[in-house]
Amino acid sequence: MKSLTILGATGSVGQNTIDLVSREPGRWRIEALTGGRNIDRLARDARRLGARLAVTAEPGLYPALKAALAGSRTEAAAGPEALAEAAARPSDLAVSAIVGAAGLVPGLAVLERGGTLALANKETLVCAGPLVTATARAAGARILPVDSEHSAIFQALAGEDPAAVERVVITASGGAFRDWPLERLATATVEQASTHPNWAMGQRITIDSASMFNKALEVIEAQQFFALDPDRIEVVIHPQSLVHALVGFHDGALMAHVGPPDMRHAIGYALNWPARHPLPVARLDLARIGSLTFCAPDPARYPALALAREVMAQGGLMGAVFNAAKEEALTAFIAGRIGFTAMSVVVARVMDRMSPETGPAGAAMTLDTVLGADRLARIRAGEIITSLD
Ligand code: NAD
Ligand code: MG
């Protein structure tokens, strides 16, 4: 039996992972599950799956978790250090489904021990791509993509010569406001931004899909994961969300990955890699779907995409700055402090202010410098948000 750790087990990707694991009893032994504030769900799944360890990221929730696990064989722990320790415990595979920069330290802990990391937490590569890939290389660790577009690219690349790749095309649904008049965007509410046309996901990534900050993060994630020249990464709007990504080769062929918008495909591919196992996802009826459409993203509607280009051009710690500023702007939007369109304004201003401090792209990146840039960017974002609200 193989052992599995699920970081962020209580969230959307975490629960989809548990759904797949539960369908194959006896295949996986659960080493650890981690979560945030949802103690009931964490304890329920830890009991049900017989996990050895359950960790809440919130130190204050330790007594509640301990009580909820009373009489079970699951050990309880709490706090960010306990979470990193859970990631460091040996397991055959660790899924990182934490949201935000909080996924970086536990993800690195998996790689440092030479483990295999199934990575949904795109922020890990956005904040510290060069550090993460160097850590994996040094320890002989492996990263498997779980973000659907990156899983699609990974699958299209299987067995191919990376030198034959000419370009990568990542699709985007266009999010909740794709068809809104531009002038209405400033008035978009949190509730309106929290509905995705095709995917059911956590609230933060859903709002990031409406603003395309999610796609901006994914472009940087792809650049880091596949070591691509930024000019070779394209974004195209595809409202049906059925083609997840395409890889163009230098003989002109374009290999597309097509499937239903169901994260269990990408998660399952990582769980079963390098094999393919049957998965409980819908089979597409192409004749019924009829047409797949594509169009170019409008830069005025999605300023986040140009910011991602700027991040890649500057390199260094700008990814960490970009992500931290985005997280703070998103939190401020959810709290009703700033409007929808102000999020990209905040991020652009933080990047402008911090450009001189982020260091040259080639400079050595350490966890300390990344966390320092993250902290400073959050302070700058806080100042800018206060000046706006
Ligand atoms: P979610 O909000 O549903 O779940 C997040 C998980 O992280 C929860 O278990 C939560 O308890 C935990 N968490 C939150 N803050 C934490 C902290 N400070 N420390 C430790 N744990 C914390 O998020 P999600 O939609 O499942 O997304 C998870 C990650 O996967 C994100 O990086 C997202 O961009 C990426 N992703 C998600 C989807 C999707 O379908 N939801 C698709 C592709 C990529
Ligand atoms: Mg994605």
PDB file of C-alpha atoms in Angstrom, residues 112-336:
ATOM      1  CA  GLU A 112      13.686  18.627   0.765  1.00  0.00           C
ATOM      2  CA  ARG A 113      13.065  15.037   1.832  1.00  0.00           C
ATOM      3  CA  GLY A 114      13.155  13.938  -1.820  1.00  0.00           C
ATOM      4  CA  GLY A 115       9.416  13.267  -1.919  1.00  0.00           C
ATOM      5  CA  THR A 116       6.940  13.455  -4.779  1.00  0.00           C
ATOM      6  CA  LEU A 117       4.781  16.571  -4.631  1.00  0.00           C
ATOM      7  CA  ALA A 118       1.467  16.682  -6.501  1.00  0.00           C
ATOM      8  CA  LEU A 119       1.167  20.444  -6.700  1.00  0.00           C
ATOM      9  CA  ALA A 120      -2.169  22.243  -6.892  1.00  0.00           C
ATOM     10  CA  ASN A 121      -0.785  25.185  -4.885  1.00  0.00           C
ATOM     11  CA  LYS A 122       0.405  27.317  -7.806  1.00  0.00           C
ATOM     12  CA  GLU A 123       1.636  29.986  -5.403  1.00  0.00           C
ATOM     13  CA  THR A 124       4.566  27.708  -4.499  1.00  0.00           C
ATOM     14  CA  LEU A 125       6.050  28.132  -7.979  1.00  0.00           C
ATOM     15  CA  VAL A 126       4.906  31.736  -8.440  1.00  0.00           C
ATOM     16  CA  CYS A 127       6.561  32.931  -5.216  1.00  0.00           C
ATOM     17  CA  ALA A 128       9.733  30.894  -5.368  1.00  0.00           C
ATOM     18  CA  GLY A 129       9.984  28.988  -8.653  1.00  0.00           C
ATOM     19  CA  PRO A 130      13.801  28.981  -8.927  1.00  0.00           C
ATOM     20  CA  LEU A 131      14.206  27.962  -5.266  1.00  0.00           C
ATOM     21  CA  VAL A 132      11.552  25.253  -5.534  1.00  0.00           C
ATOM     22  CA  THR A 133      12.926  23.701  -8.706  1.00  0.00           C
ATOM     23  CA  ALA A 134      16.517  23.861  -7.398  1.00  0.00           C
ATOM     24  CA  THR A 135      15.428  22.213  -4.127  1.00  0.00           C
ATOM     25  CA  ALA A 136      13.683  19.442  -6.039  1.00  0.00           C
ATOM     26  CA  ARG A 137      16.703  18.891  -8.271  1.00  0.00           C
ATOM     27  CA  ALA A 138      19.168  18.796  -5.357  1.00  0.00           C
ATOM     28  CA  ALA A 139      17.087  16.293  -3.381  1.00  0.00           C
ATOM     29  CA  GLY A 140      16.038  14.137  -6.340  1.00  0.00           C
ATOM     30  CA  ALA A 141      12.411  15.060  -5.641  1.00  0.00           C
ATOM     31  CA  ARG A 142       9.652  15.241  -8.227  1.00  0.00           C
ATOM     32  CA  ILE A 143       6.839  17.701  -8.805  1.00  0.00           C
ATOM     33  CA  LEU A 144       3.689  16.570 -10.596  1.00  0.00           C
ATOM     34  CA  PRO A 145       1.304  19.315 -11.734  1.00  0.00           C
ATOM     35  CA  VAL A 146      -2.287  19.279 -10.483  1.00  0.00           C
ATOM     36  CA  ASP A 147      -3.436  22.641 -11.811  1.00  0.00           C
ATOM     37  CA  SER A 148      -5.597  21.484 -14.733  1.00  0.00           C
ATOM     38  CA  GLU A 149      -3.811  23.526 -17.421  1.00  0.00           C
ATOM     39  CA  HIS A 150      -0.400  22.352 -16.247  1.00  0.00           C
ATOM     40  CA  SER A 151      -1.532  18.757 -16.013  1.00  0.00           C
ATOM     41  CA  ALA A 152      -2.804  19.163 -19.582  1.00  0.00           C
ATOM     42  CA  ILE A 153       0.576  20.505 -20.774  1.00  0.00           C
ATOM     43  CA  PHE A 154       2.382  17.754 -18.855  1.00  0.00           C
ATOM     44  CA  GLN A 155       0.228  15.116 -20.542  1.00  0.00           C
ATOM     45  CA  ALA A 156       0.701  16.648 -24.004  1.00  0.00           C
ATOM     46  CA  LEU A 157       4.469  16.612 -23.408  1.00  0.00           C
ATOM     47  CA  ALA A 158       4.647  12.966 -22.334  1.00  0.00           C
ATOM     48  CA  GLY A 159       7.211  11.200 -24.499  1.00  0.00           C
ATOM     49  CA  GLU A 160       8.055  14.381 -26.442  1.00  0.00           C
ATOM     50  CA  ASP A 161      11.389  16.120 -26.818  1.00  0.00           C
ATOM     51  CA  PRO A 162      11.164  19.425 -24.868  1.00  0.00           C
ATOM     52  CA  ALA A 163      13.428  20.997 -27.502  1.00  0.00           C
ATOM     53  CA  ALA A 164      10.640  20.475 -30.074  1.00  0.00           C
ATOM     54  CA  VAL A 165       8.203  22.688 -28.147  1.00  0.00           C
ATOM     55  CA  GLU A 166       7.492  25.969 -29.878  1.00  0.00           C
ATOM     56  CA  ARG A 167       4.743  27.340 -27.648  1.00  0.00           C
ATOM     57  CA  VAL A 168       2.253  26.523 -24.948  1.00  0.00           C
ATOM     58  CA  VAL A 169      -1.316  27.804 -25.049  1.00  0.00           C
ATOM     59  CA  ILE A 170      -3.218  28.035 -21.776  1.00  0.00           C
ATOM     60  CA  THR A 171      -6.969  28.482 -21.946  1.00  0.00           C
ATOM     61  CA  ALA A 172      -9.079  30.678 -19.677  1.00  0.00           C
ATOM     62  CA  SER A 173     -12.845  30.696 -19.299  1.00  0.00           C
ATOM     63  CA  GLY A 174     -12.883  34.473 -19.003  1.00  0.00           C
ATOM     64  CA  GLY A 175     -14.551  34.169 -15.594  1.00  0.00           C
ATOM     65  CA  ALA A 176     -17.784  35.591 -14.270  1.00  0.00           C
ATOM     66  CA  PHE A 177     -17.486  38.965 -16.040  1.00  0.00           C
ATOM     67  CA  ARG A 178     -16.328  37.906 -19.479  1.00  0.00           C
ATOM     68  CA  ASP A 179     -19.403  39.415 -21.137  1.00  0.00           C
ATOM     69  CA  TRP A 180     -20.008  42.376 -18.840  1.00  0.00           C
ATOM     70  CA  PRO A 181     -19.674  45.900 -20.223  1.00  0.00           C
ATOM     71  CA  LEU A 182     -16.241  47.161 -19.111  1.00  0.00           C
ATOM     72  CA  GLU A 183     -17.637  50.139 -17.212  1.00  0.00           C
ATOM     73  CA  ARG A 184     -19.712  47.844 -14.991  1.00  0.00           C
ATOM     74  CA  LEU A 185     -16.666  45.931 -13.665  1.00  0.00           C
ATOM     75  CA  ALA A 186     -15.886  48.514 -10.980  1.00  0.00           C
ATOM     76  CA  THR A 187     -19.275  47.820  -9.379  1.00  0.00           C
ATOM     77  CA  ALA A 188     -18.953  43.997  -9.340  1.00  0.00           C
ATOM     78  CA  THR A 189     -19.823  42.502  -5.951  1.00  0.00           C
ATOM     79  CA  VAL A 190     -18.053  39.691  -4.094  1.00  0.00           C
ATOM     80  CA  GLU A 191     -21.066  37.484  -4.634  1.00  0.00           C
ATOM     81  CA  GLN A 192     -21.061  38.100  -8.376  1.00  0.00           C
ATOM     82  CA  ALA A 193     -17.314  37.449  -8.595  1.00  0.00           C
ATOM     83  CA  SER A 194     -17.668  34.227  -6.608  1.00  0.00           C
ATOM     84  CA  THR A 195     -19.573  32.337  -9.294  1.00  0.00           C
ATOM     85  CA  HIS A 196     -17.596  30.575 -12.003  1.00  0.00           C
ATOM     86  CA  PRO A 197     -19.242  29.772 -15.328  1.00  0.00           C
ATOM     87  CA  ASN A 198     -17.782  26.218 -15.486  1.00  0.00           C
ATOM     88  CA  TRP A 199     -15.687  25.132 -12.488  1.00  0.00           C
ATOM     89  CA  ALA A 200     -16.681  24.595  -8.827  1.00  0.00           C
ATOM     90  CA  MET A 201     -13.659  25.758  -6.780  1.00  0.00           C
ATOM     91  CA  GLY A 202     -12.689  27.559  -3.574  1.00  0.00           C
ATOM     92  CA  GLN A 203     -13.884  31.177  -3.289  1.00  0.00           C
ATOM     93  CA  ARG A 204     -10.465  32.810  -3.649  1.00  0.00           C
ATOM     94  CA  ILE A 205      -9.503  31.068  -6.899  1.00  0.00           C
ATOM     95  CA  THR A 206     -13.012  31.683  -8.262  1.00  0.00           C
ATOM     96  CA  ILE A 207     -12.665  35.442  -7.760  1.00  0.00           C
ATOM     97  CA  ASP A 208      -9.141  35.215  -9.198  1.00  0.00           C
ATOM     98  CA  SER A 209     -10.709  33.619 -12.277  1.00  0.00           C
ATOM     99  CA  ALA A 210     -13.049  36.587 -12.740  1.00  0.00           C
ATOM    100  CA  SER A 211     -10.105  39.023 -12.532  1.00  0.00           C
ATOM    101  CA  MET A 212      -7.785  36.623 -14.420  1.00  0.00           C
ATOM    102  CA  PHE A 213      -5.277  36.883 -11.603  1.00  0.00           C
ATOM    103  CA  ASN A 214      -5.614  33.113 -11.562  1.00  0.00           C
ATOM    104  CA  LYS A 215      -4.500  32.913 -15.200  1.00  0.00           C
ATOM    105  CA  ALA A 216      -1.706  35.387 -14.469  1.00  0.00           C
ATOM    106  CA  LEU A 217      -0.472  33.084 -11.688  1.00  0.00           C
ATOM    107  CA  GLU A 218      -0.780  30.110 -14.045  1.00  0.00           C
ATOM    108  CA  VAL A 219       1.319  31.732 -16.761  1.00  0.00           C
ATOM    109  CA  ILE A 220       4.109  32.283 -14.226  1.00  0.00           C
ATOM    110  CA  GLU A 221       3.571  28.774 -12.850  1.00  0.00           C
ATOM    111  CA  ALA A 222       3.940  27.327 -16.372  1.00  0.00           C
ATOM    112  CA  GLN A 223       7.054  29.368 -17.047  1.00  0.00           C
ATOM    113  CA  GLN A 224       8.636  28.004 -13.869  1.00  0.00           C
ATOM    114  CA  PHE A 225       7.356  24.439 -14.104  1.00  0.00           C
ATOM    115  CA  PHE A 226       8.292  23.838 -17.733  1.00  0.00           C
ATOM    116  CA  ALA A 227      11.293  26.238 -17.853  1.00  0.00           C
ATOM    117  CA  LEU A 228       9.711  28.144 -20.748  1.00  0.00           C
ATOM    118  CA  ASP A 229      10.665  31.405 -22.360  1.00  0.00           C
ATOM    119  CA  PRO A 230       7.794  33.799 -21.416  1.00  0.00           C
ATOM    120  CA  ASP A 231       7.248  34.651 -25.103  1.00  0.00           C
ATOM    121  CA  ARG A 232       6.302  31.042 -25.741  1.00  0.00           C
ATOM    122  CA  ILE A 233       3.329  31.103 -23.357  1.00  0.00           C
ATOM    123  CA  GLU A 234       0.014  32.283 -24.765  1.00  0.00           C
ATOM    124  CA  VAL A 235      -3.374  32.747 -23.126  1.00  0.00           C
ATOM    125  CA  VAL A 236      -6.581  32.314 -25.084  1.00  0.00           C
ATOM    126  CA  ILE A 237     -10.173  32.669 -23.896  1.00  0.00           C
ATOM    127  CA  HIS A 238     -12.185  29.499 -24.308  1.00  0.00           C
ATOM    128  CA  PRO A 239     -15.621  29.936 -22.719  1.00  0.00           C
ATOM    129  CA  GLN A 240     -16.494  26.207 -22.665  1.00  0.00           C
ATOM    130  CA  SER A 241     -13.477  25.245 -20.449  1.00  0.00           C
ATOM    131  CA  LEU A 242     -13.119  21.895 -22.211  1.00  0.00           C
ATOM    132  CA  VAL A 243      -9.728  22.394 -23.875  1.00  0.00           C
ATOM    133  CA  HIS A 244      -7.434  22.934 -20.888  1.00  0.00           C
ATOM    134  CA  ALA A 245      -4.170  23.690 -22.692  1.00  0.00           C
ATOM    135  CA  LEU A 246      -2.369  23.030 -25.965  1.00  0.00           C
ATOM    136  CA  VAL A 247       1.269  22.421 -26.789  1.00  0.00           C
ATOM    137  CA  GLY A 248       2.601  23.572 -30.165  1.00  0.00           C
ATOM    138  CA  PHE A 249       5.597  21.722 -31.617  1.00  0.00           C
ATOM    139  CA  HIS A 250       8.092  22.970 -34.184  1.00  0.00           C
ATOM    140  CA  ASP A 251       6.570  20.795 -36.898  1.00  0.00           C
ATOM    141  CA  GLY A 252       3.387  22.874 -36.565  1.00  0.00           C
ATOM    142  CA  ALA A 253       1.364  20.278 -34.656  1.00  0.00           C
ATOM    143  CA  LEU A 254      -0.789  21.508 -31.801  1.00  0.00           C
ATOM    144  CA  MET A 255      -1.655  18.846 -29.208  1.00  0.00           C
ATOM    145  CA  ALA A 256      -4.745  19.734 -27.181  1.00  0.00           C
ATOM    146  CA  HIS A 257      -5.890  18.242 -23.907  1.00  0.00           C
ATOM    147  CA  VAL A 258      -9.687  18.027 -23.841  1.00  0.00           C
ATOM    148  CA  GLY A 259     -11.834  16.951 -20.918  1.00  0.00           C
ATOM    149  CA  PRO A 260     -14.700  17.979 -18.644  1.00  0.00           C
ATOM    150  CA  PRO A 261     -14.056  20.736 -16.084  1.00  0.00           C
ATOM    151  CA  ASP A 262     -13.548  18.303 -13.209  1.00  0.00           C
ATOM    152  CA  MET A 263     -10.430  18.554 -11.048  1.00  0.00           C
ATOM    153  CA  ARG A 264     -10.565  14.855 -10.355  1.00  0.00           C
ATOM    154  CA  HIS A 265      -9.003  14.288 -13.760  1.00  0.00           C
ATOM    155  CA  ALA A 266      -5.819  16.273 -13.052  1.00  0.00           C
ATOM    156  CA  ILE A 267      -5.664  15.045  -9.439  1.00  0.00           C
ATOM    157  CA  GLY A 268      -6.199  11.448 -10.541  1.00  0.00           C
ATOM    158  CA  TYR A 269      -3.555  11.743 -13.249  1.00  0.00           C
ATOM    159  CA  ALA A 270      -1.024  12.816 -10.601  1.00  0.00           C
ATOM    160  CA  LEU A 271      -2.141  10.082  -8.162  1.00  0.00           C
ATOM    161  CA  ASN A 272      -1.760   7.381 -10.808  1.00  0.00           C
ATOM    162  CA  TRP A 273       1.227   8.758 -12.728  1.00  0.00           C
ATOM    163  CA  PRO A 274       3.014   7.404 -14.700  1.00  0.00           C
ATOM    164  CA  ALA A 275       0.085   5.042 -15.334  1.00  0.00           C
ATOM    165  CA  ARG A 276      -3.446   6.005 -16.282  1.00  0.00           C
ATOM    166  CA  HIS A 277      -6.267   4.493 -14.237  1.00  0.00           C
ATOM    167  CA  PRO A 278     -10.008   4.736 -14.945  1.00  0.00           C
ATOM    168  CA  LEU A 279     -11.419   7.910 -13.371  1.00  0.00           C
ATOM    169  CA  PRO A 280     -15.000   8.815 -12.445  1.00  0.00           C
ATOM    170  CA  VAL A 281     -15.203  11.897 -14.664  1.00  0.00           C
ATOM    171  CA  ALA A 282     -17.853  12.572 -17.306  1.00  0.00           C
ATOM    172  CA  ARG A 283     -17.100  11.487 -20.874  1.00  0.00           C
ATOM    173  CA  LEU A 284     -17.556  14.268 -23.396  1.00  0.00           C
ATOM    174  CA  ASP A 285     -20.130  13.923 -26.139  1.00  0.00           C
ATOM    175  CA  LEU A 286     -18.524  16.122 -28.793  1.00  0.00           C
ATOM    176  CA  ALA A 287     -21.495  16.014 -31.151  1.00  0.00           C
ATOM    177  CA  ARG A 288     -23.694  17.352 -28.366  1.00  0.00           C
ATOM    178  CA  ILE A 289     -21.170  20.028 -27.426  1.00  0.00           C
ATOM    179  CA  GLY A 290     -21.129  21.076 -31.060  1.00  0.00           C
ATOM    180  CA  SER A 291     -18.602  23.883 -31.019  1.00  0.00           C
ATOM    181  CA  LEU A 292     -15.537  24.991 -29.135  1.00  0.00           C
ATOM    182  CA  THR A 293     -14.785  28.698 -29.405  1.00  0.00           C
ATOM    183  CA  PHE A 294     -11.671  30.783 -28.742  1.00  0.00           C
ATOM    184  CA  CYS A 295     -10.849  34.483 -28.654  1.00  0.00           C
ATOM    185  CA  ALA A 296      -8.033  36.758 -27.517  1.00  0.00           C
ATOM    186  CA  PRO A 297      -8.233  38.192 -23.979  1.00  0.00           C
ATOM    187  CA  ASP A 298      -8.926  41.939 -23.854  1.00  0.00           C
ATOM    188  CA  PRO A 299      -6.038  43.640 -21.999  1.00  0.00           C
ATOM    189  CA  ALA A 300      -8.354  46.372 -20.700  1.00  0.00           C
ATOM    190  CA  ARG A 301     -10.648  43.803 -19.106  1.00  0.00           C
ATOM    191  CA  TYR A 302      -7.825  41.666 -17.700  1.00  0.00           C
ATOM    192  CA  PRO A 303      -4.905  43.890 -16.602  1.00  0.00           C
ATOM    193  CA  ALA A 304      -3.576  40.994 -14.476  1.00  0.00           C
ATOM    194  CA  LEU A 305      -2.189  39.322 -17.603  1.00  0.00           C
ATOM    195  CA  ALA A 306       0.131  42.246 -18.415  1.00  0.00           C
ATOM    196  CA  LEU A 307       1.256  42.282 -14.779  1.00  0.00           C
ATOM    197  CA  ALA A 308       2.253  38.616 -15.104  1.00  0.00           C
ATOM    198  CA  ARG A 309       4.380  39.499 -18.142  1.00  0.00           C
ATOM    199  CA  GLU A 310       6.040  42.189 -16.048  1.00  0.00           C
ATOM    200  CA  VAL A 311       6.715  39.683 -13.241  1.00  0.00           C
ATOM    201  CA  MET A 312       8.388  37.295 -15.686  1.00  0.00           C
ATOM    202  CA  ALA A 313      10.435  40.092 -17.258  1.00  0.00           C
ATOM    203  CA  GLN A 314      11.707  41.230 -13.869  1.00  0.00           C
ATOM    204  CA  GLY A 315      12.142  37.799 -12.305  1.00  0.00           C
ATOM    205  CA  GLY A 316      13.884  37.627  -8.921  1.00  0.00           C
ATOM    206  CA  LEU A 317      11.513  38.174  -6.018  1.00  0.00           C
ATOM    207  CA  MET A 318       8.832  39.867  -8.117  1.00  0.00           C
ATOM    208  CA  GLY A 319       6.754  36.673  -8.177  1.00  0.00           C
ATOM    209  CA  ALA A 320       6.552  36.701  -4.382  1.00  0.00           C
ATOM    210  CA  VAL A 321       5.709  40.414  -4.401  1.00  0.00           C
ATOM    211  CA  PHE A 322       3.027  39.945  -7.052  1.00  0.00           C
ATOM    212  CA  ASN A 323       1.388  37.044  -5.244  1.00  0.00           C
ATOM    213  CA  ALA A 324       1.450  38.693  -1.811  1.00  0.00           C
ATOM    214  CA  ALA A 325       0.020  41.961  -3.164  1.00  0.00           C
ATOM    215  CA  LYS A 326      -2.669  39.981  -4.998  1.00  0.00           C
ATOM    216  CA  GLU A 327      -3.583  38.020  -1.843  1.00  0.00           C
ATOM    217  CA  GLU A 328      -3.929  41.232   0.180  1.00  0.00           C
ATOM    218  CA  ALA A 329      -5.942  42.959  -2.565  1.00  0.00           C
ATOM    219  CA  LEU A 330      -8.223  39.918  -2.830  1.00  0.00           C
ATOM    220  CA  THR A 331      -8.753  39.826   0.943  1.00  0.00           C
ATOM    221  CA  ALA A 332      -9.579  43.557   0.871  1.00  0.00           C
ATOM    222  CA  PHE A 333     -12.060  43.013  -1.968  1.00  0.00           C
ATOM    223  CA  ILE A 334     -13.747  40.133  -0.115  1.00  0.00           C
ATOM    224  CA  ALA A 335     -13.945  42.336   3.001  1.00  0.00           C
ATOM    225  CA  GLY A 336     -15.660  45.059   0.974  1.00  0.00           C
TER     226      GLY A 336
END
